[in-house]
């Protein structure tokens, strides 16, 4: 597979950094309502959503750069859903459900971060 490895690596490193930030920002929330019950919670929700949008957009760009072949090598990750959250957040922001974001923070981020770290390692080896 031929693609600009430096550009793809840089993009995955940006995704990794964004995931770490999301992880830190959602740590305070013990329940989805914590995002809605205060101005600080709402600000954290907004910032998490922006990072999720950036992650989804970056993954779409990686698909373009790698002719949709690289992410297929990691089939255990829900790439379509991850990229799709970007569309939902970008186009239907006022329909945002804090429960969904809370669920993503608690059940998806760590696994995605593990996969992204694996991809970064794999790219560096090749």
GROMACS .gro file of N, CA and C in nm, residues 9-126:
model
  354
    9UNK      N    1   0.104   0.930   0.964
    9UNK     CA    2   0.156   0.917   1.100
    9UNK      C    3   0.126   1.043   1.181
   10UNK      N    4   0.152   1.158   1.122
   10UNK     CA    5   0.125   1.285   1.189
   10UNK      C    6  -0.024   1.297   1.223
   11UNK      N    7  -0.109   1.255   1.132
   11UNK     CA    8  -0.254   1.262   1.156
   11UNK      C    9  -0.293   1.169   1.270
   12UNK      N   10  -0.239   1.049   1.273
   12UNK     CA   11  -0.270   0.957   1.383
   12UNK      C   12  -0.217   1.009   1.516
   13UNK      N   13  -0.103   1.075   1.514
   13UNK     CA   14  -0.052   1.134   1.638
   13UNK      C   15  -0.143   1.247   1.687
   14UNK      N   16  -0.199   1.323   1.595
   14UNK     CA   17  -0.295   1.426   1.634
   14UNK      C   18  -0.423   1.363   1.691
   15UNK      N   19  -0.467   1.253   1.630
   15UNK     CA   20  -0.584   1.181   1.680
   15UNK      C   21  -0.555   1.129   1.821
   16UNK      N   22  -0.438   1.070   1.840
   16UNK     CA   23  -0.399   1.020   1.972
   16UNK      C   24  -0.403   1.132   2.076
   17UNK      N   25  -0.346   1.247   2.042
   17UNK     CA   26  -0.345   1.360   2.135
   17UNK      C   27  -0.487   1.406   2.167
   18UNK      N   28  -0.573   1.408   2.067
   18UNK     CA   29  -0.713   1.449   2.088
   18UNK      C   30  -0.785   1.348   2.178
   19UNK      N   31  -0.759   1.220   2.160
   19UNK     CA   32  -0.820   1.117   2.244
   19UNK      C   33  -0.776   1.131   2.390
   20UNK      N   34  -0.651   1.163   2.410
   20UNK     CA   35  -0.601   1.183   2.547
   20UNK      C   36  -0.671   1.303   2.612
   21UNK      N   37  -0.690   1.408   2.535
   21UNK     CA   38  -0.761   1.526   2.587
   21UNK      C   39  -0.905   1.491   2.620
   22UNK      N   40  -0.972   1.418   2.531
   22UNK     CA   41  -1.110   1.376   2.558
   22UNK      C   42  -1.116   1.295   2.687
   23UNK      N   43  -1.024   1.203   2.700
   23UNK     CA   44  -1.020   1.119   2.819
   23UNK      C   45  -1.008   1.204   2.946
   24UNK      N   46  -0.922   1.304   2.944
   24UNK     CA   47  -0.903   1.392   3.060
   24UNK      C   48  -1.027   1.476   3.086
   25UNK      N   49  -1.088   1.528   2.979
   25UNK     CA   50  -1.202   1.618   2.996
   25UNK      C   51  -1.328   1.547   3.041
   26UNK      N   52  -1.341   1.421   3.010
   26UNK     CA   53  -1.463   1.352   3.051
   26UNK      C   54  -1.446   1.280   3.185
   27UNK      N   55  -1.327   1.284   3.240
   27UNK     CA   56  -1.300   1.214   3.365
   27UNK      C   57  -1.388   1.263   3.480
   28UNK      N   58  -1.422   1.392   3.481
   28UNK     CA   59  -1.500   1.450   3.591
   28UNK      C   60  -1.643   1.396   3.595
   29UNK      N   61  -1.695   1.354   3.481
   29UNK     CA   62  -1.836   1.317   3.469
   29UNK      C   63  -1.860   1.175   3.522
   30UNK      N   64  -1.940   1.165   3.625
   30UNK     CA   65  -1.978   1.034   3.679
   30UNK      C   66  -2.110   0.987   3.620
   31UNK      N   67  -2.187   1.083   3.566
   31UNK     CA   68  -2.315   1.058   3.500
   31UNK      C   69  -2.328   1.154   3.383
   32UNK      N   70  -2.410   1.119   3.286
   32UNK     CA   71  -2.430   1.205   3.170
   32UNK      C   72  -2.481   1.343   3.211
   33UNK      N   73  -2.561   1.348   3.317
   33UNK     CA   74  -2.615   1.476   3.363
   33UNK      C   75  -2.506   1.574   3.406
   34UNK      N   76  -2.389   1.523   3.442
   34UNK     CA   77  -2.279   1.611   3.482
   34UNK      C   78  -2.238   1.705   3.370
   35UNK      N   79  -2.265   1.666   3.245
   35UNK     CA   80  -2.236   1.753   3.131
   35UNK      C   81  -2.338   1.866   3.118
   36UNK      N   82  -2.454   1.849   3.176
   36UNK     CA   83  -2.564   1.944   3.155
   36UNK      C   84  -2.596   2.027   3.278
   37UNK      N   85  -2.549   1.986   3.394
   37UNK     CA   86  -2.591   2.048   3.520
   37UNK      C   87  -2.515   2.175   3.556
   38UNK      N   88  -2.412   2.208   3.480
   38UNK     CA   89  -2.335   2.328   3.512
   38UNK      C   90  -2.276   2.386   3.385
   39UNK      N   91  -2.236   2.510   3.394
   39UNK     CA   92  -2.171   2.575   3.279
   39UNK      C   93  -2.038   2.505   3.248
   40UNK      N   94  -1.966   2.467   3.352
   40UNK     CA   95  -1.839   2.396   3.333
   40UNK      C   96  -1.861   2.263   3.262
   41UNK      N   97  -1.965   2.191   3.302
   41UNK     CA   98  -1.996   2.064   3.237
   41UNK      C   99  -2.032   2.083   3.092
   42UNK      N  100  -2.110   2.188   3.063
   42UNK     CA  101  -2.148   2.217   2.925
   42UNK      C  102  -2.026   2.254   2.841
   43UNK      N  103  -1.934   2.330   2.901
   43UNK     CA  104  -1.811   2.366   2.829
   43UNK      C  105  -1.727   2.241   2.799
   44UNK      N  106  -1.720   2.150   2.894
   44UNK     CA  107  -1.646   2.027   2.871
   44UNK      C  108  -1.713   1.944   2.760
   45UNK      N  109  -1.845   1.937   2.765
   45UNK     CA  110  -1.919   1.865   2.660
   45UNK      C  111  -1.891   1.926   2.523
   46UNK      N  112  -1.896   2.057   2.515
   46UNK     CA  113  -1.868   2.125   2.389
   46UNK      C  114  -1.727   2.094   2.339
   47UNK      N  115  -1.630   2.101   2.430
   47UNK     CA  116  -1.492   2.078   2.388
   47UNK      C  117  -1.468   1.932   2.349
   48UNK      N  118  -1.532   1.840   2.419
   48UNK     CA  119  -1.522   1.698   2.383
   48UNK      C  120  -1.581   1.676   2.244
   49UNK      N  121  -1.695   1.737   2.219
   49UNK     CA  122  -1.759   1.722   2.088
   49UNK      C  123  -1.670   1.776   1.976
   50UNK      N  124  -1.604   1.888   2.001
   50UNK     CA  125  -1.513   1.942   1.899
   50UNK      C  126  -1.399   1.845   1.870
   51UNK      N  127  -1.346   1.782   1.972
   51UNK     CA  128  -1.238   1.684   1.952
   51UNK      C  129  -1.290   1.562   1.877
   52UNK      N  130  -1.412   1.518   1.909
   52UNK     CA  131  -1.469   1.404   1.838
   52UNK      C  132  -1.493   1.436   1.691
   53UNK      N  133  -1.534   1.559   1.663
   53UNK     CA  134  -1.549   1.604   1.524
   53UNK      C  135  -1.414   1.599   1.453
   54UNK      N  136  -1.311   1.651   1.519
   54UNK     CA  137  -1.177   1.652   1.459
   54UNK      C  138  -1.126   1.510   1.435
   55UNK      N  139  -1.151   1.420   1.528
   55UNK     CA  140  -1.108   1.281   1.514
   55UNK      C  141  -1.179   1.217   1.394
   56UNK      N  142  -1.310   1.235   1.386
   56UNK     CA  143  -1.385   1.178   1.274
   56UNK      C  144  -1.339   1.232   1.140
   57UNK      N  145  -1.317   1.362   1.134
   57UNK     CA  146  -1.270   1.424   1.010
   57UNK      C  147  -1.132   1.374   0.973
   58UNK      N  148  -1.045   1.361   1.072
   58UNK     CA  149  -0.909   1.311   1.046
   58UNK      C  150  -0.911   1.167   0.994
   59UNK      N  151  -1.000   1.085   1.048
   59UNK     CA  152  -1.010   0.947   1.000
   59UNK      C  153  -1.062   0.943   0.857
   60UNK      N  154  -1.153   1.033   0.823
   60UNK     CA  155  -1.199   1.041   0.684
   60UNK      C  156  -1.083   1.079   0.593
   61UNK      N  157  -0.999   1.171   0.637
   61UNK     CA  158  -0.882   1.211   0.558
   61UNK      C  159  -0.784   1.095   0.543
   62UNK      N  160  -0.765   1.017   0.648
   62UNK     CA  161  -0.677   0.901   0.640
   62UNK      C  162  -0.731   0.803   0.536
   63UNK      N  163  -0.862   0.784   0.535
   63UNK     CA  164  -0.921   0.697   0.432
   63UNK      C  165  -0.887   0.747   0.292
   64UNK      N  166  -0.895   0.878   0.271
   64UNK     CA  167  -0.862   0.935   0.140
   64UNK      C  168  -0.715   0.912   0.106
   65UNK      N  169  -0.628   0.936   0.205
   65UNK     CA  170  -0.484   0.924   0.182
   65UNK      C  171  -0.440   0.780   0.157
   66UNK      N  172  -0.513   0.685   0.214
   66UNK     CA  173  -0.472   0.544   0.204
   66UNK      C  174  -0.565   0.462   0.116
   67UNK      N  175  -0.645   0.530   0.037
   67UNK     CA  176  -0.740   0.463  -0.053
   67UNK      C  177  -0.829   0.364   0.024
   68UNK      N  178  -0.866   0.404   0.145
   68UNK     CA  179  -0.955   0.327   0.234
   68UNK      C  180  -0.901   0.188   0.268
   69UNK      N  181  -0.770   0.170   0.268
   69UNK     CA  182  -0.714   0.039   0.293
   69UNK      C  183  -0.651   0.024   0.431
   70UNK      N  184  -0.600   0.131   0.487
   70UNK     CA  185  -0.529   0.119   0.615
   70UNK      C  186  -0.623   0.081   0.730
   71UNK      N  187  -0.732   0.151   0.744
   71UNK     CA  188  -0.822   0.124   0.856
   71UNK      C  189  -0.882  -0.017   0.847
   72UNK      N  190  -0.895  -0.069   0.726
   72UNK     CA  191  -0.946  -0.205   0.709
   72UNK      C  192  -0.856  -0.310   0.773
   73UNK      N  193  -0.730  -0.276   0.795
   73UNK     CA  194  -0.637  -0.369   0.857
   73UNK      C  195  -0.663  -0.384   1.008
   74UNK      N  196  -0.753  -0.303   1.060
   74UNK     CA  197  -0.788  -0.305   1.202
   74UNK      C  198  -0.940  -0.320   1.214
   75UNK      N  199  -0.991  -0.438   1.178
   75UNK     CA  200  -1.135  -0.458   1.163
   75UNK      C  201  -1.213  -0.461   1.295
   76UNK      N  202  -1.147  -0.471   1.408
   76UNK     CA  203  -1.218  -0.477   1.535
   76UNK      C  204  -1.266  -0.340   1.582
   77UNK      N  205  -1.224  -0.236   1.515
   77UNK     CA  206  -1.264  -0.099   1.551
   77UNK      C  207  -1.381  -0.055   1.464
   78UNK      N  208  -1.474   0.013   1.524
   78UNK     CA  209  -1.597   0.059   1.456
   78UNK      C  210  -1.569   0.190   1.380
   79UNK      N  211  -1.489   0.181   1.276
   79UNK     CA  212  -1.446   0.301   1.203
   79UNK      C  213  -1.564   0.379   1.146
   80UNK      N  214  -1.659   0.309   1.089
   80UNK     CA  215  -1.773   0.377   1.027
   80UNK      C  216  -1.850   0.459   1.131
   81UNK      N  217  -1.872   0.404   1.248
   81UNK     CA  218  -1.943   0.475   1.354
   81UNK      C  219  -1.863   0.593   1.406
   82UNK      N  220  -1.731   0.575   1.418
   82UNK     CA  221  -1.645   0.682   1.468
   82UNK      C  222  -1.646   0.800   1.370
   83UNK      N  223  -1.635   0.769   1.242
   83UNK     CA  224  -1.641   0.875   1.142
   83UNK      C  225  -1.781   0.935   1.135
   84UNK      N  226  -1.881   0.853   1.158
   84UNK     CA  227  -2.019   0.901   1.153
   84UNK      C  228  -2.056   0.996   1.265
   85UNK      N  229  -1.992   0.981   1.381
   85UNK     CA  230  -2.024   1.072   1.492
   85UNK      C  231  -1.987   1.214   1.455
   86UNK      N  232  -1.885   1.228   1.371
   86UNK     CA  233  -1.846   1.361   1.323
   86UNK      C  234  -1.962   1.426   1.247
   87UNK      N  235  -2.027   1.349   1.162
   87UNK     CA  236  -2.139   1.402   1.083
   87UNK      C  237  -2.256   1.440   1.173
   88UNK      N  238  -2.285   1.355   1.268
   88UNK     CA  239  -2.396   1.384   1.360
   88UNK      C  240  -2.368   1.510   1.441
   89UNK      N  241  -2.248   1.518   1.497
   89UNK     CA  242  -2.215   1.634   1.580
   89UNK      C  243  -2.209   1.762   1.498
   90UNK      N  244  -2.160   1.752   1.376
   90UNK     CA  245  -2.145   1.871   1.292
   90UNK      C  246  -2.278   1.922   1.237
   91UNK      N  247  -2.365   1.830   1.201
   91UNK     CA  248  -2.487   1.869   1.131
   91UNK      C  249  -2.612   1.869   1.217
   92UNK      N  250  -2.605   1.806   1.334
   92UNK     CA  251  -2.723   1.798   1.421
   92UNK      C  252  -2.686   1.831   1.564
   93UNK      N  253  -2.600   1.933   1.581
   93UNK     CA  254  -2.545   1.962   1.713
   93UNK      C  255  -2.652   1.987   1.818
   94UNK      N  256  -2.759   2.056   1.781
   94UNK     CA  257  -2.861   2.087   1.880
   94UNK      C  258  -2.945   1.966   1.919
   95UNK      N  259  -2.926   1.856   1.847
   95UNK     CA  260  -2.990   1.730   1.884
   95UNK      C  261  -2.898   1.643   1.969
   96UNK      N  262  -2.784   1.699   2.007
   96UNK     CA  263  -2.683   1.627   2.082
   96UNK      C  264  -2.742   1.567   2.210
   97UNK      N  265  -2.705   1.445   2.236
   97UNK     CA  266  -2.750   1.374   2.355
   97UNK      C  267  -2.629   1.351   2.445
   98UNK      N  268  -2.628   1.412   2.562
   98UNK     CA  269  -2.515   1.398   2.655
   98UNK      C  270  -2.494   1.252   2.694
   99UNK      N  271  -2.600   1.173   2.695
   99UNK     CA  272  -2.588   1.031   2.729
   99UNK      C  273  -2.500   0.959   2.627
  100UNK      N  274  -2.516   0.993   2.500
  100UNK     CA  275  -2.435   0.931   2.394
  100UNK      C  276  -2.288   0.968   2.412
  101UNK      N  277  -2.261   1.095   2.437
  101UNK     CA  278  -2.122   1.139   2.455
  101UNK      C  279  -2.062   1.075   2.579
  102UNK      N  280  -2.139   1.069   2.686
  102UNK     CA  281  -2.094   1.004   2.809
  102UNK      C  282  -2.059   0.858   2.782
  103UNK      N  283  -2.142   0.791   2.706
  103UNK     CA  284  -2.118   0.651   2.671
  103UNK      C  285  -1.991   0.637   2.587
  104UNK      N  286  -1.972   0.725   2.491
  104UNK     CA  287  -1.851   0.723   2.409
  104UNK      C  288  -1.728   0.741   2.499
  105UNK      N  289  -1.735   0.838   2.588
  105UNK     CA  290  -1.622   0.865   2.678
  105UNK      C  291  -1.589   0.745   2.765
  106UNK      N  292  -1.689   0.677   2.813
  106UNK     CA  293  -1.667   0.568   2.908
  106UNK      C  294  -1.646   0.432   2.843
  107UNK      N  295  -1.690   0.415   2.720
  107UNK     CA  296  -1.685   0.281   2.661
  107UNK      C  297  -1.608   0.271   2.530
  108UNK      N  298  -1.569   0.381   2.472
  108UNK     CA  299  -1.507   0.374   2.340
  108UNK      C  300  -1.366   0.437   2.333
  109UNK      N  301  -1.342   0.540   2.410
  109UNK     CA  302  -1.219   0.617   2.396
  109UNK      C  303  -1.095   0.534   2.427
  110UNK      N  304  -1.095   0.460   2.536
  110UNK     CA  305  -0.977   0.383   2.574
  110UNK      C  306  -0.943   0.280   2.466
  111UNK      N  307  -1.044   0.210   2.417
  111UNK     CA  308  -1.022   0.110   2.313
  111UNK      C  309  -0.969   0.174   2.184
  112UNK      N  310  -1.027   0.287   2.147
  112UNK     CA  311  -0.981   0.356   2.027
  112UNK      C  312  -0.838   0.406   2.044
  113UNK      N  313  -0.807   0.457   2.161
  113UNK     CA  314  -0.671   0.503   2.188
  113UNK      C  315  -0.571   0.388   2.177
  114UNK      N  316  -0.607   0.271   2.226
  114UNK     CA  317  -0.521   0.153   2.215
  114UNK      C  318  -0.497   0.119   2.068
  115UNK      N  319  -0.603   0.121   1.989
  115UNK     CA  320  -0.590   0.091   1.846
  115UNK      C  321  -0.505   0.195   1.775
  116UNK      N  322  -0.527   0.321   1.804
  116UNK     CA  323  -0.449   0.428   1.741
  116UNK      C  324  -0.302   0.414   1.777
  117UNK      N  325  -0.272   0.384   1.901
  117UNK     CA  326  -0.132   0.363   1.941
  117UNK      C  327  -0.071   0.245   1.865
  118UNK      N  328  -0.149   0.139   1.845
  118UNK     CA  329  -0.101   0.023   1.768
  118UNK      C  330  -0.074   0.061   1.623
  119UNK      N  331  -0.163   0.140   1.564
  119UNK     CA  332  -0.143   0.184   1.426
  119UNK      C  333  -0.018   0.270   1.414
  120UNK      N  334   0.002   0.360   1.510
  120UNK     CA  335   0.122   0.444   1.509
  120UNK      C  336   0.248   0.357   1.514
  121UNK      N  337   0.248   0.258   1.602
  121UNK     CA  338   0.363   0.166   1.610
  121UNK      C  339   0.383   0.093   1.478
  122UNK      N  340   0.275   0.044   1.420
  122UNK     CA  341   0.284  -0.030   1.294
  122UNK      C  342   0.338   0.057   1.181
  123UNK      N  343   0.294   0.180   1.173
  123UNK     CA  344   0.341   0.269   1.068
  123UNK      C  345   0.490   0.297   1.085
  124UNK      N  346   0.533   0.316   1.209
  124UNK     CA  347   0.675   0.344   1.234
  124UNK      C  348   0.764   0.226   1.199
  125UNK      N  349   0.712   0.105   1.213
  125UNK     CA  350   0.792  -0.016   1.183
  125UNK      C  351   0.812  -0.033   1.033
  126UNK      N  352   0.709  -0.001   0.955
  126UNK     CA  353   0.714  -0.024   0.811
  126UNK      C  354   0.804   0.076   0.742
   0.00000   0.00000   0.00000
